[in-house]
Amino acid sequence: MDLYTLHKAHVLTPWSAQAALNPPLIVRGEGAYLVDQEGKRYLDLTSGLVAVNLGHGHPRVVRAIQEQAQTLCYAPPSFFHDKRALLARRLSELSPWPEGARVFFTPSGTEANEDALKMVRTLTGRFKVLAAYRSFHGSTHGSSALTGENRRFAAEPAVPGALHFFAPYPYRSPFYTLDPKEEVARALDHLERVLLHEDPARVAAIFLEPVVGSNGVIVYPEGYLEGVRRIADRYGILLVFDEVMTGFGRTGAPFAAQRLGVLPDLITFAKGVTSAYVPLGGVLVREGLARRFDQEVLWAGHTYSGHPLAVAAGLAAVEAYLEEGLFERGRLLESWLKEGLGALWQKHPFIGEVRGLGAFFALELVKDRSTKEPLSPWHAPLSPAMQGLVRALLREGVYVMAKHNILIIAPPLTLKEAELEAGLAALDRALRGLEVEAG
Ligand code: PMP
């Protein structure tokens, strides 16, 4: 049996590989490229799942993992460990709070949100939590309950007390506005009404992705996050930013909180902290709040909390970001992406909107710009047109994550300009092919 058939026969794959896309069988990674079993190279324009921020095979991180594996592969989370302490100090220095932060390590982003949910309930003594409809926060029951889109349905009924609200989405306004200022005003009014109906004294926290990630890279209009912060403060509610996608340089700063200038109380992270080489996530809690856990029991913990291989990889990755100026490089990529994707928008009527921040962009594809009818419906598998586009890109040797009618363009922060140009030329041809087919 060839390896491809072997994989299909024995591995249960997630929803994203179930469409008839015949994904390639990957055996190697080199910088911005994935290499399949036949040696074909794929330029990875989404950094895996917006995670491999340093590209594949960064020597410093690989070396750190090798050295750690030779020294110690496991230490119980209740023991102290050198690299846990060193990485936690680094993360506190990188955090947006002048007071610093303490870190609770988890194996993944899902568990970071799961534990943040426990923390905000413990810290406030309240149990309700609010999150946005167009959000993803993870795949366990608590994080699914926070999630606002269809990936939560399989977990329902999930955890009681998690409620949703609409956040701004200027391209398809849930508030029927065309003006970003009006959108912000209505969205904040809506949020406060939801709160008042739920009784703010029962609400522990508001969870938000500061830039919506897998549900379309929606950059909130100016004033929204500031307004959410004000509302949270008015009612003594904690604000949690889920920076699993936006953290570690994705938006042109260590965290989006810094790029956007709004301070939450907790930040959940994963992915980019090790450039996804080893699973690691965590919750950053600002020092003033974290101190409470000196008295209060934190009923949380995982066999793999702060796994030595993971924290060694995280420490080396953070040093690489700092030394190579990669936390800021997202801003350079932003200027290239704005220009390159903007030029594609000029040419291709299937592109309804180009939006993004830092090295984090989306193309929202439509059948028709005037009606904005999506190229693939929201609560359904990828339409034949979207599947055709993804297949055409794979034939071209380009990987771009597709969800519904959204293509996410989030290349490694180390991407070279010529690599991006080649990727955008392939995208141009694939979109042209789609348009020829549609007549
Ligand atoms: N939050 C966000 C914003 C995410 O994008 C993801 C993963 N795509 C998660 C949480 C869950 O992280 P993980 O897959 O590491 O469990």
Short mmCIF file of C-alpha atoms and ligand atoms in Angstrom, two decimals:
data_model
loop_
_atom_site.label_atom_id
_atom_site.label_comp_id
_atom_site.label_asym_id
_atom_site.label_seq_id
_atom_site.Cartn_x
_atom_site.Cartn_y
_atom_site.Cartn_z
CA MET A 1 0.00 0.00 0.00
CA ASP A 2 1.42 3.43 -0.86
CA LEU A 3 1.72 5.95 1.95
CA TYR A 4 -1.11 8.12 0.69
CA THR A 5 -3.59 5.20 0.69
CA LEU A 6 -2.23 4.07 4.06
CA HIS A 7 -2.92 7.53 5.51
CA LYS A 8 -6.45 7.66 4.11
CA ALA A 9 -7.19 4.17 5.40
CA HIS A 10 -6.05 4.72 8.99
CA VAL A 11 -6.01 8.41 9.96
CA LEU A 12 -9.20 10.22 10.89
CA THR A 13 -8.69 13.73 9.59
CA PRO A 14 -10.39 16.94 10.80
CA TRP A 15 -13.11 18.71 8.84
CA SER A 16 -10.62 20.83 6.92
CA ALA A 17 -9.14 17.82 5.10
CA GLN A 18 -12.47 16.15 4.41
CA ALA A 19 -13.33 18.16 1.32
CA ALA A 20 -12.30 16.36 -1.87
CA LEU A 21 -9.03 18.27 -2.04
CA ASN A 22 -6.58 15.36 -1.97
CA PRO A 23 -4.06 17.18 0.18
CA PRO A 24 -0.40 16.39 -0.48
CA LEU A 25 1.57 14.01 1.74
CA ILE A 26 4.16 16.21 3.42
CA VAL A 27 7.52 14.82 4.47
CA ARG A 28 9.75 17.88 4.95
CA GLY A 29 9.76 21.61 5.65
CA GLU A 30 12.33 24.19 4.53
CA GLY A 31 11.81 27.87 5.38
CA ALA A 32 8.55 28.98 3.80
CA TYR A 33 8.17 25.69 1.91
CA LEU A 34 6.57 22.31 2.60
CA VAL A 35 7.91 19.40 0.53
CA ASP A 36 5.83 16.36 -0.43
CA GLN A 37 6.91 12.75 -0.92
CA GLU A 38 7.68 13.35 -4.60
CA GLY A 39 9.86 16.35 -3.82
CA LYS A 40 7.31 18.92 -4.98
CA ARG A 41 7.60 22.19 -3.04
CA TYR A 42 4.61 24.17 -1.72
CA LEU A 43 5.01 27.79 -0.70
CA ASP A 44 3.13 28.00 2.59
CA LEU A 45 1.35 31.35 2.56
CA THR A 46 -0.62 30.60 5.74
CA SER A 47 2.27 29.46 8.00
CA GLY A 48 0.45 26.17 8.54
CA LEU A 49 -2.52 27.28 10.63
CA VAL A 50 -1.07 30.77 11.22
CA ALA A 51 1.54 29.19 13.46
CA VAL A 52 4.93 28.55 11.81
CA ASN A 53 5.93 32.19 12.15
CA LEU A 54 9.68 31.49 11.81
CA GLY A 55 9.28 29.23 8.78
CA HIS A 56 10.36 25.60 8.94
CA GLY A 57 13.65 24.36 10.33
CA HIS A 58 14.87 27.51 12.07
CA PRO A 59 18.31 26.24 13.20
CA ARG A 60 18.29 27.95 16.58
CA VAL A 61 14.98 26.38 17.61
CA VAL A 62 15.86 22.97 16.17
CA ARG A 63 19.16 22.99 18.07
CA ALA A 64 17.42 23.96 21.32
CA ILE A 65 14.99 21.04 20.95
CA GLN A 66 17.85 18.61 20.23
CA GLU A 67 19.88 19.80 23.21
CA GLN A 68 16.88 19.65 25.53
CA ALA A 69 16.00 16.14 24.32
CA GLN A 70 19.51 15.01 25.25
CA THR A 71 19.25 16.57 28.71
CA LEU A 72 15.71 16.06 29.98
CA CYS A 73 12.55 15.15 28.09
CA TYR A 74 10.07 15.34 30.93
CA ALA A 75 9.67 17.15 34.26
CA PRO A 76 6.44 17.05 36.29
CA PRO A 77 4.59 20.38 36.11
CA SER A 78 4.67 20.65 39.91
CA PHE A 79 8.50 20.78 39.80
CA PHE A 80 10.38 23.97 38.99
CA HIS A 81 12.33 23.88 35.75
CA ASP A 82 15.00 26.26 34.41
CA LYS A 83 13.54 26.95 30.97
CA ARG A 84 10.01 27.33 32.31
CA ALA A 85 11.28 30.17 34.47
CA LEU A 86 13.40 31.74 31.71
CA LEU A 87 10.61 31.62 29.11
CA ALA A 88 8.03 32.95 31.60
CA ARG A 89 10.31 35.91 32.39
CA ARG A 90 10.75 36.61 28.66
CA LEU A 91 6.99 36.47 28.10
CA SER A 92 6.42 38.84 31.01
CA GLU A 93 8.92 41.28 29.44
CA LEU A 94 7.18 40.97 26.08
CA SER A 95 3.69 41.34 27.55
CA PRO A 96 1.85 44.63 27.03
CA TRP A 97 1.50 45.43 30.74
CA PRO A 98 4.01 47.77 32.41
CA GLU A 99 3.46 45.75 35.63
CA GLY A 100 4.48 42.51 33.83
CA ALA A 101 2.69 39.19 33.90
CA ARG A 102 2.82 35.61 35.10
CA VAL A 103 2.30 32.65 32.82
CA PHE A 104 0.33 29.46 33.17
CA PHE A 105 1.62 27.01 30.54
CA THR A 106 -0.71 24.66 28.65
CA PRO A 107 -0.17 22.17 25.85
CA SER A 108 -2.30 24.13 23.30
CA GLY A 109 -4.41 27.20 22.56
CA THR A 110 -7.58 25.30 23.29
CA GLU A 111 -6.42 24.49 26.80
CA ALA A 112 -5.20 28.05 27.30
CA ASN A 113 -8.76 29.28 26.75
CA GLU A 114 -10.16 26.42 28.81
CA ASP A 115 -7.93 27.42 31.73
CA ALA A 116 -8.54 31.14 31.22
CA LEU A 117 -12.25 30.36 31.58
CA LYS A 118 -11.58 28.72 34.95
CA MET A 119 -9.33 31.60 36.00
CA VAL A 120 -11.82 34.37 35.27
CA ARG A 121 -14.54 32.47 37.12
CA THR A 122 -12.23 31.96 40.11
CA LEU A 123 -11.01 35.57 40.08
CA THR A 124 -14.46 37.18 39.92
CA GLY A 125 -16.71 34.60 41.56
CA ARG A 126 -19.03 35.10 38.55
CA PHE A 127 -19.82 32.41 36.01
CA LYS A 128 -21.14 33.94 32.77
CA VAL A 129 -18.75 34.77 29.95
CA LEU A 130 -19.35 36.61 26.70
CA ALA A 131 -17.67 36.00 23.36
CA ALA A 132 -18.26 37.09 19.77
CA TYR A 133 -20.30 35.10 17.29
CA ARG A 134 -17.63 35.21 14.63
CA SER A 135 -14.88 33.69 16.78
CA PHE A 136 -12.92 30.50 17.33
CA HIS A 137 -11.45 29.72 20.74
CA GLY A 138 -10.74 25.98 20.64
CA SER A 139 -12.17 22.51 20.42
CA THR A 140 -12.81 21.24 23.96
CA HIS A 141 -16.22 21.85 25.52
CA GLY A 142 -15.38 25.06 27.39
CA SER A 143 -13.47 26.62 24.51
CA SER A 144 -16.17 25.40 22.08
CA ALA A 145 -18.79 27.08 24.26
CA LEU A 146 -16.86 30.34 23.82
CA THR A 147 -16.52 29.76 20.07
CA GLY A 148 -19.15 31.61 18.09
CA GLU A 149 -19.14 29.71 14.78
CA ASN A 150 -20.18 26.28 13.56
CA ARG A 151 -17.26 24.36 15.02
CA ARG A 152 -19.05 24.67 18.38
CA PHE A 153 -22.14 22.74 17.25
CA ALA A 154 -20.69 19.25 17.73
CA ALA A 155 -19.93 20.15 21.37
CA GLU A 156 -23.42 21.44 22.13
CA PRO A 157 -24.91 21.51 24.65
CA ALA A 158 -21.53 22.72 25.86
CA VAL A 159 -20.65 24.57 29.05
CA PRO A 160 -23.48 26.66 30.51
CA GLY A 161 -22.99 30.39 30.95
CA ALA A 162 -21.11 31.13 27.71
CA LEU A 163 -23.09 33.67 25.70
CA HIS A 164 -22.51 35.41 22.41
CA PHE A 165 -22.78 38.88 20.95
CA PHE A 166 -22.22 40.44 17.54
CA ALA A 167 -18.99 42.33 17.02
CA PRO A 168 -18.27 44.69 14.11
CA TYR A 169 -17.81 43.24 10.64
CA PRO A 170 -17.82 46.25 8.35
CA TYR A 171 -17.96 44.23 5.09
CA ARG A 172 -21.18 42.47 6.15
CA SER A 173 -22.39 44.63 8.97
CA PRO A 174 -24.59 42.82 11.50
CA PHE A 175 -25.80 46.32 12.43
CA TYR A 176 -26.84 47.36 8.90
CA THR A 177 -24.38 50.21 8.67
CA LEU A 178 -21.95 51.28 5.99
CA ASP A 179 -19.94 53.62 8.18
CA PRO A 180 -17.25 52.23 10.51
CA LYS A 181 -17.90 54.87 13.20
CA GLU A 182 -21.60 54.05 13.22
CA GLU A 183 -20.70 50.32 13.27
CA VAL A 184 -18.59 50.83 16.39
CA ALA A 185 -21.27 52.89 18.15
CA ARG A 186 -23.99 50.33 17.42
CA ALA A 187 -21.78 47.35 18.28
CA LEU A 188 -20.89 48.86 21.67
CA ASP A 189 -24.51 49.71 22.37
CA HIS A 190 -25.46 46.11 21.46
CA LEU A 191 -22.77 44.66 23.74
CA GLU A 192 -23.89 46.77 26.67
CA ARG A 193 -27.54 45.79 26.11
CA VAL A 194 -26.61 42.09 26.07
CA LEU A 195 -24.71 42.64 29.31
CA LEU A 196 -27.59 44.44 30.97
CA HIS A 197 -29.97 41.64 29.98
CA GLU A 198 -27.58 39.05 31.42
CA ASP A 199 -26.90 41.08 34.59
CA PRO A 200 -23.32 42.37 34.46
CA ALA A 201 -22.82 41.36 38.09
CA ARG A 202 -22.96 37.74 36.90
CA VAL A 203 -20.51 38.21 34.02
CA ALA A 204 -16.88 37.24 34.69
CA ALA A 205 -15.23 38.13 31.40
CA ILE A 206 -15.45 39.08 27.77
CA PHE A 207 -13.30 36.94 25.46
CA LEU A 208 -12.24 38.42 22.12
CA GLU A 209 -9.74 37.75 19.37
CA PRO A 210 -8.31 41.29 18.98
CA VAL A 211 -8.23 40.59 15.24
CA VAL A 212 -10.70 37.85 14.30
CA GLY A 213 -8.58 34.96 13.01
CA SER A 214 -9.88 31.90 11.20
CA ASN A 215 -13.29 33.50 10.71
CA GLY A 216 -11.98 36.02 8.26
CA VAL A 217 -9.18 38.21 9.62
CA ILE A 218 -11.57 40.98 10.61
CA VAL A 219 -9.76 44.04 11.90
CA TYR A 220 -12.16 45.87 14.18
CA PRO A 221 -12.71 49.52 13.29
CA GLU A 222 -10.92 52.04 15.47
CA GLY A 223 -12.58 52.63 18.80
CA TYR A 224 -14.23 49.24 19.18
CA LEU A 225 -11.72 47.48 21.41
CA GLU A 226 -11.24 50.68 23.42
CA GLY A 227 -15.02 50.78 23.90
CA VAL A 228 -15.15 47.14 25.00
CA ARG A 229 -12.41 47.91 27.53
CA ARG A 230 -14.46 50.84 28.90
CA ILE A 231 -17.61 48.72 29.19
CA ALA A 232 -15.68 45.91 30.93
CA ASP A 233 -14.24 48.42 33.42
CA ARG A 234 -17.66 49.96 34.05
CA TYR A 235 -18.98 46.60 35.33
CA GLY A 236 -15.85 45.07 36.86
CA ILE A 237 -15.63 42.50 34.06
CA LEU A 238 -12.29 41.03 32.96
CA LEU A 239 -11.17 41.31 29.34
CA VAL A 240 -9.39 38.32 27.78
CA PHE A 241 -7.64 38.62 24.43
CA ASP A 242 -7.25 35.32 22.60
CA GLU A 243 -3.93 35.93 20.82
CA VAL A 244 -3.42 32.34 19.72
CA MET A 245 -3.23 33.58 16.12
CA THR A 246 -2.37 37.25 16.60
CA GLY A 247 0.48 36.76 19.08
CA PHE A 248 4.22 36.50 18.38
CA GLY A 249 4.70 39.07 15.66
CA ARG A 250 1.70 38.30 13.48
CA THR A 251 0.40 41.88 13.58
CA GLY A 252 3.79 43.61 13.62
CA ALA A 253 4.23 43.63 17.43
CA PRO A 254 4.77 40.90 20.02
CA PHE A 255 1.02 40.95 20.73
CA ALA A 256 -1.90 42.62 18.95
CA ALA A 257 -2.67 44.36 22.26
CA GLN A 258 0.45 46.46 21.63
CA ARG A 259 -0.21 47.04 17.95
CA LEU A 260 -3.79 48.11 18.69
CA GLY A 261 -3.01 49.95 21.92
CA VAL A 262 -5.65 48.26 24.11
CA LEU A 263 -4.80 46.39 27.30
CA PRO A 264 -6.73 43.25 28.27
CA ASP A 265 -6.39 41.56 31.70
CA LEU A 266 -5.39 38.14 30.38
CA ILE A 267 -3.90 36.96 27.08
CA THR A 268 -4.11 33.40 25.80
CA PHE A 269 -1.42 32.27 23.36
CA ALA A 270 -0.05 29.18 21.57
CA LYS A 271 1.12 28.50 17.98
CA GLY A 272 3.79 31.17 17.36
CA VAL A 273 5.37 30.85 20.81
CA THR A 274 7.39 27.87 19.50
CA SER A 275 6.70 28.63 15.83
CA ALA A 276 4.50 25.50 16.25
CA TYR A 277 7.55 23.19 16.33
CA VAL A 278 6.44 21.72 19.67
CA PRO A 279 2.92 22.05 21.12
CA LEU A 280 2.82 24.86 23.71
CA GLY A 281 0.25 27.39 24.82
CA GLY A 282 -0.51 29.42 27.87
CA VAL A 283 -2.33 32.18 29.70
CA LEU A 284 -0.59 35.43 30.51
CA VAL A 285 -2.17 37.09 33.53
CA ARG A 286 -1.22 40.66 34.36
CA GLU A 287 0.82 40.79 37.56
CA GLY A 288 -1.77 42.60 39.68
CA LEU A 289 -4.33 39.86 39.03
CA ALA A 290 -1.88 36.94 39.01
CA ARG A 291 -0.86 37.82 42.55
CA ARG A 292 -4.30 36.68 43.66
CA PHE A 293 -3.22 33.12 42.91
CA ASP A 294 -0.70 33.41 45.75
CA GLN A 295 -3.74 32.99 48.00
CA GLU A 296 -6.37 31.47 45.72
CA VAL A 297 -5.99 27.84 44.57
CA LEU A 298 -5.62 27.54 40.80
CA TRP A 299 -7.42 24.30 40.03
CA ALA A 300 -5.72 23.67 36.73
CA GLY A 301 -2.84 21.63 35.38
CA HIS A 302 -1.86 19.24 32.63
CA THR A 303 0.71 16.45 32.37
CA TYR A 304 2.33 18.54 29.62
CA SER A 305 2.14 22.02 31.24
CA GLY A 306 5.49 23.62 30.41
CA HIS A 307 6.90 20.42 28.87
CA PRO A 308 10.70 20.78 28.79
CA LEU A 309 10.94 20.32 24.99
CA ALA A 310 8.21 22.92 24.52
CA VAL A 311 9.64 25.60 26.81
CA ALA A 312 13.13 25.04 25.37
CA ALA A 313 11.69 25.56 21.88
CA GLY A 314 9.70 28.59 23.10
CA LEU A 315 12.75 30.22 24.66
CA ALA A 316 14.83 29.75 21.50
CA ALA A 317 11.96 30.95 19.29
CA VAL A 318 11.45 34.12 21.33
CA GLU A 319 15.19 34.83 21.18
CA ALA A 320 15.09 34.34 17.41
CA TYR A 321 12.15 36.75 17.03
CA LEU A 322 13.99 39.35 19.11
CA GLU A 323 17.42 39.03 17.52
CA GLU A 324 16.11 38.95 13.94
CA GLY A 325 13.64 41.82 14.44
CA LEU A 326 10.75 39.56 13.50
CA PHE A 327 8.22 41.06 15.91
CA GLU A 328 8.41 44.25 13.82
CA ARG A 329 8.89 42.62 10.41
CA GLY A 330 5.13 42.04 10.15
CA ARG A 331 4.84 45.74 9.33
CA LEU A 332 7.09 45.35 6.31
CA LEU A 333 5.10 42.32 5.19
CA GLU A 334 1.95 44.38 5.71
CA SER A 335 3.13 46.94 3.18
CA TRP A 336 3.98 44.22 0.62
CA LEU A 337 0.71 42.37 1.20
CA LYS A 338 -1.39 45.54 1.01
CA GLU A 339 0.15 46.40 -2.32
CA GLY A 340 0.22 42.89 -3.82
CA LEU A 341 -3.24 41.81 -2.70
CA GLY A 342 -4.63 45.26 -3.53
CA ALA A 343 -3.40 44.77 -7.11
CA LEU A 344 -5.19 41.40 -7.25
CA TRP A 345 -8.39 43.08 -6.01
CA GLN A 346 -8.16 45.52 -8.93
CA LYS A 347 -8.00 42.60 -11.39
CA HIS A 348 -10.35 40.00 -9.97
CA PRO A 349 -14.06 40.66 -9.42
CA PHE A 350 -14.25 37.45 -7.34
CA ILE A 351 -12.34 39.26 -4.59
CA GLY A 352 -14.95 41.12 -2.57
CA GLU A 353 -12.57 42.56 -0.01
CA VAL A 354 -8.90 42.50 0.98
CA ARG A 355 -8.29 43.22 4.65
CA GLY A 356 -5.66 42.67 7.28
CA LEU A 357 -2.96 43.94 9.57
CA GLY A 358 0.71 43.01 9.83
CA ALA A 359 1.39 39.67 8.15
CA PHE A 360 -2.25 38.66 8.61
CA PHE A 361 -4.58 39.17 5.65
CA ALA A 362 -7.71 37.68 4.15
CA LEU A 363 -9.34 37.68 0.75
CA GLU A 364 -13.11 37.42 1.04
CA LEU A 365 -14.37 35.86 -2.19
CA VAL A 366 -17.77 36.62 -3.67
CA LYS A 367 -19.74 35.57 -6.73
CA ASP A 368 -20.63 39.16 -7.38
CA ARG A 369 -19.20 42.32 -5.82
CA SER A 370 -22.52 44.17 -5.85
CA THR A 371 -24.59 41.46 -4.12
CA LYS A 372 -21.62 40.15 -2.03
CA GLU A 373 -23.01 36.62 -2.41
CA PRO A 374 -20.26 34.43 -0.88
CA LEU A 375 -18.33 32.09 -3.19
CA SER A 376 -18.92 29.37 -0.61
CA PRO A 377 -21.77 29.42 1.92
CA TRP A 378 -21.02 29.99 5.60
CA HIS A 379 -22.40 26.90 7.39
CA ALA A 380 -21.39 24.33 4.76
CA PRO A 381 -18.37 22.49 3.34
CA LEU A 382 -16.28 24.29 0.71
CA SER A 383 -18.23 24.93 -2.48
CA PRO A 384 -16.96 23.33 -5.74
CA ALA A 385 -15.63 26.76 -6.80
CA MET A 386 -13.58 27.17 -3.60
CA GLN A 387 -12.36 23.57 -3.85
CA GLY A 388 -11.33 24.24 -7.45
CA LEU A 389 -9.38 27.30 -6.35
CA VAL A 390 -7.54 25.46 -3.57
CA ARG A 391 -6.72 22.57 -5.93
CA ALA A 392 -5.45 25.00 -8.57
CA LEU A 393 -3.21 26.63 -5.96
CA LEU A 394 -1.86 23.26 -4.83
CA ARG A 395 -1.10 22.40 -8.47
CA GLU A 396 0.77 25.72 -8.61
CA GLY A 397 2.69 24.70 -5.47
CA VAL A 398 1.06 27.19 -3.12
CA TYR A 399 -0.76 26.44 0.14
CA VAL A 400 -3.36 28.91 1.38
CA MET A 401 -5.85 28.07 4.12
CA ALA A 402 -9.45 28.27 2.88
CA LYS A 403 -12.47 28.50 5.14
CA HIS A 404 -15.90 29.06 3.60
CA ASN A 405 -15.30 31.98 1.22
CA ILE A 406 -12.14 33.24 2.91
CA LEU A 407 -8.51 32.70 1.92
CA ILE A 408 -6.12 33.45 4.77
CA ILE A 409 -2.79 34.91 3.71
CA ALA A 410 -0.45 34.84 6.72
CA PRO A 411 3.06 33.92 5.58
CA PRO A 412 6.01 33.18 7.84
CA LEU A 413 7.51 36.41 9.19
CA THR A 414 10.80 35.41 7.55
CA LEU A 415 9.28 35.38 4.02
CA LYS A 416 11.39 36.97 1.28
CA GLU A 417 9.89 39.50 -1.10
CA ALA A 418 10.61 37.31 -4.17
CA GLU A 419 8.83 34.37 -2.51
CA LEU A 420 5.76 36.50 -1.92
CA GLU A 421 5.84 37.77 -5.50
CA ALA A 422 5.92 34.18 -6.80
CA GLY A 423 3.04 33.20 -4.50
CA LEU A 424 0.91 36.16 -5.56
CA ALA A 425 1.57 35.42 -9.25
CA ALA A 426 0.29 31.86 -8.68
CA LEU A 427 -2.76 33.22 -6.86
CA ASP A 428 -3.36 35.57 -9.77
CA ARG A 429 -3.32 32.63 -12.24
CA ALA A 430 -5.56 30.47 -10.03
CA LEU A 431 -8.14 33.26 -9.70
CA ARG A 432 -7.98 33.87 -13.45
CA GLY A 433 -8.64 30.15 -14.05
CA LEU A 434 -11.66 30.28 -11.77
CA GLU A 435 -13.04 33.29 -13.64
CA VAL A 436 -12.52 31.65 -17.05
CA GLU A 437 -14.37 28.57 -15.78
CA ALA A 438 -17.24 30.71 -14.45
CA GLY A 439 -17.37 32.46 -17.83
N1 PMP B 1 -7.88 30.38 19.56
C1 PMP B 1 -7.69 30.80 18.30
C2 PMP B 1 -7.91 32.24 17.97
C3 PMP B 1 -7.28 29.89 17.32
O1 PMP B 1 -7.09 30.32 16.07
C4 PMP B 1 -7.04 28.54 17.67
C5 PMP B 1 -6.56 27.50 16.67
N2 PMP B 1 -6.77 27.75 15.35
C6 PMP B 1 -7.27 28.16 19.00
C7 PMP B 1 -7.67 29.10 19.92
C8 PMP B 1 -7.04 26.75 19.44
O2 PMP B 1 -5.69 26.49 19.51
P1 PMP B 1 -5.12 24.99 19.42
O3 PMP B 1 -5.45 24.50 18.05
O4 PMP B 1 -3.66 25.14 19.71
O5 PMP B 1 -5.81 24.18 20.45
#
